[in-house]
Amino acid sequence: MADPNVVVVNGGKAGWFLAGALAIAALIGGYLYYDGYFDQQKSIELKIDVPKLELEGK
């Protein structure tokens, strides 16, 4: 008869690697948020001054 041995194989280390990468990304994102990186306004304000046009009536 064959031996009824059970072989258990682990799924690998990819899960731990992804969890570690996610934790590092969260730490970096938290640091940038705390430092005010996301609050910096990087927009350009464009203002055009046009003389007022007045039409005289009859």
Short mmCIF file of C-alpha atoms in Angstrom, two decimals:
data_model
loop_
_atom_site.label_atom_id
_atom_site.label_comp_id
_atom_site.label_asym_id
_atom_site.label_seq_id
_atom_site.Cartn_x
_atom_site.Cartn_y
_atom_site.Cartn_z
CA MET A 1 0.00 0.00 0.00
CA ALA A 2 1.02 3.61 -0.57
CA ASP A 3 1.76 5.85 2.36
CA PRO A 4 -1.10 8.35 2.98
CA ASN A 5 1.24 11.34 3.35
CA VAL A 6 -0.13 14.83 2.94
CA VAL A 7 2.01 17.38 1.12
CA VAL A 8 1.39 21.02 1.98
CA VAL A 9 2.76 23.67 -0.36
CA ASN A 10 2.86 27.33 0.57
CA GLY A 11 1.48 29.82 -1.93
CA GLY A 12 4.70 31.80 -2.10
CA LYS A 13 5.94 35.12 -0.88
CA ALA A 14 4.05 37.37 -3.31
CA GLY A 15 1.37 38.24 -0.76
CA TRP A 16 3.91 39.45 1.78
CA PHE A 17 5.75 41.40 -0.90
CA LEU A 18 2.54 43.16 -1.98
CA ALA A 19 1.59 43.90 1.62
CA GLY A 20 5.03 45.37 2.27
CA ALA A 21 4.92 47.47 -0.91
CA LEU A 22 1.48 48.77 0.04
CA ALA A 23 2.67 49.64 3.55
CA ILE A 24 5.66 51.54 2.16
CA ALA A 25 3.46 53.40 -0.34
CA ALA A 26 1.08 54.35 2.49
CA LEU A 27 3.97 55.65 4.60
CA ILE A 28 5.33 57.74 1.72
CA GLY A 29 1.86 59.07 0.91
CA GLY A 30 1.26 59.94 4.55
CA TYR A 31 4.57 61.77 4.77
CA LEU A 32 3.82 63.77 1.61
CA TYR A 33 0.35 64.63 2.92
CA TYR A 34 1.73 65.69 6.29
CA ASP A 35 4.42 67.78 4.56
CA GLY A 36 1.75 69.65 2.58
CA TYR A 37 2.71 68.33 -0.83
CA PHE A 38 -0.89 67.82 -1.93
CA ASP A 39 -2.01 71.25 -0.66
CA GLN A 40 0.31 73.18 -2.95
CA GLN A 41 -1.66 75.02 -5.57
CA LYS A 42 -0.05 74.60 -8.97
CA SER A 43 -2.51 76.54 -11.05
CA ILE A 44 -2.11 79.70 -13.05
CA GLU A 45 -4.51 82.55 -12.58
CA LEU A 46 -5.21 84.35 -15.82
CA LYS A 47 -6.92 87.70 -15.63
CA ILE A 48 -7.77 89.78 -18.68
CA ASP A 49 -8.68 93.44 -18.21
CA VAL A 50 -10.88 94.70 -21.03
CA PRO A 51 -12.10 98.28 -21.21
CA LYS A 52 -15.80 98.66 -20.57
CA LEU A 53 -17.79 99.31 -23.75
CA GLU A 54 -20.57 101.85 -23.32
CA LEU A 55 -23.21 102.38 -25.97
CA GLU A 56 -25.01 105.67 -25.97
CA GLY A 57 -28.70 105.67 -26.72
CA LYS A 58 -30.58 108.09 -28.99
#
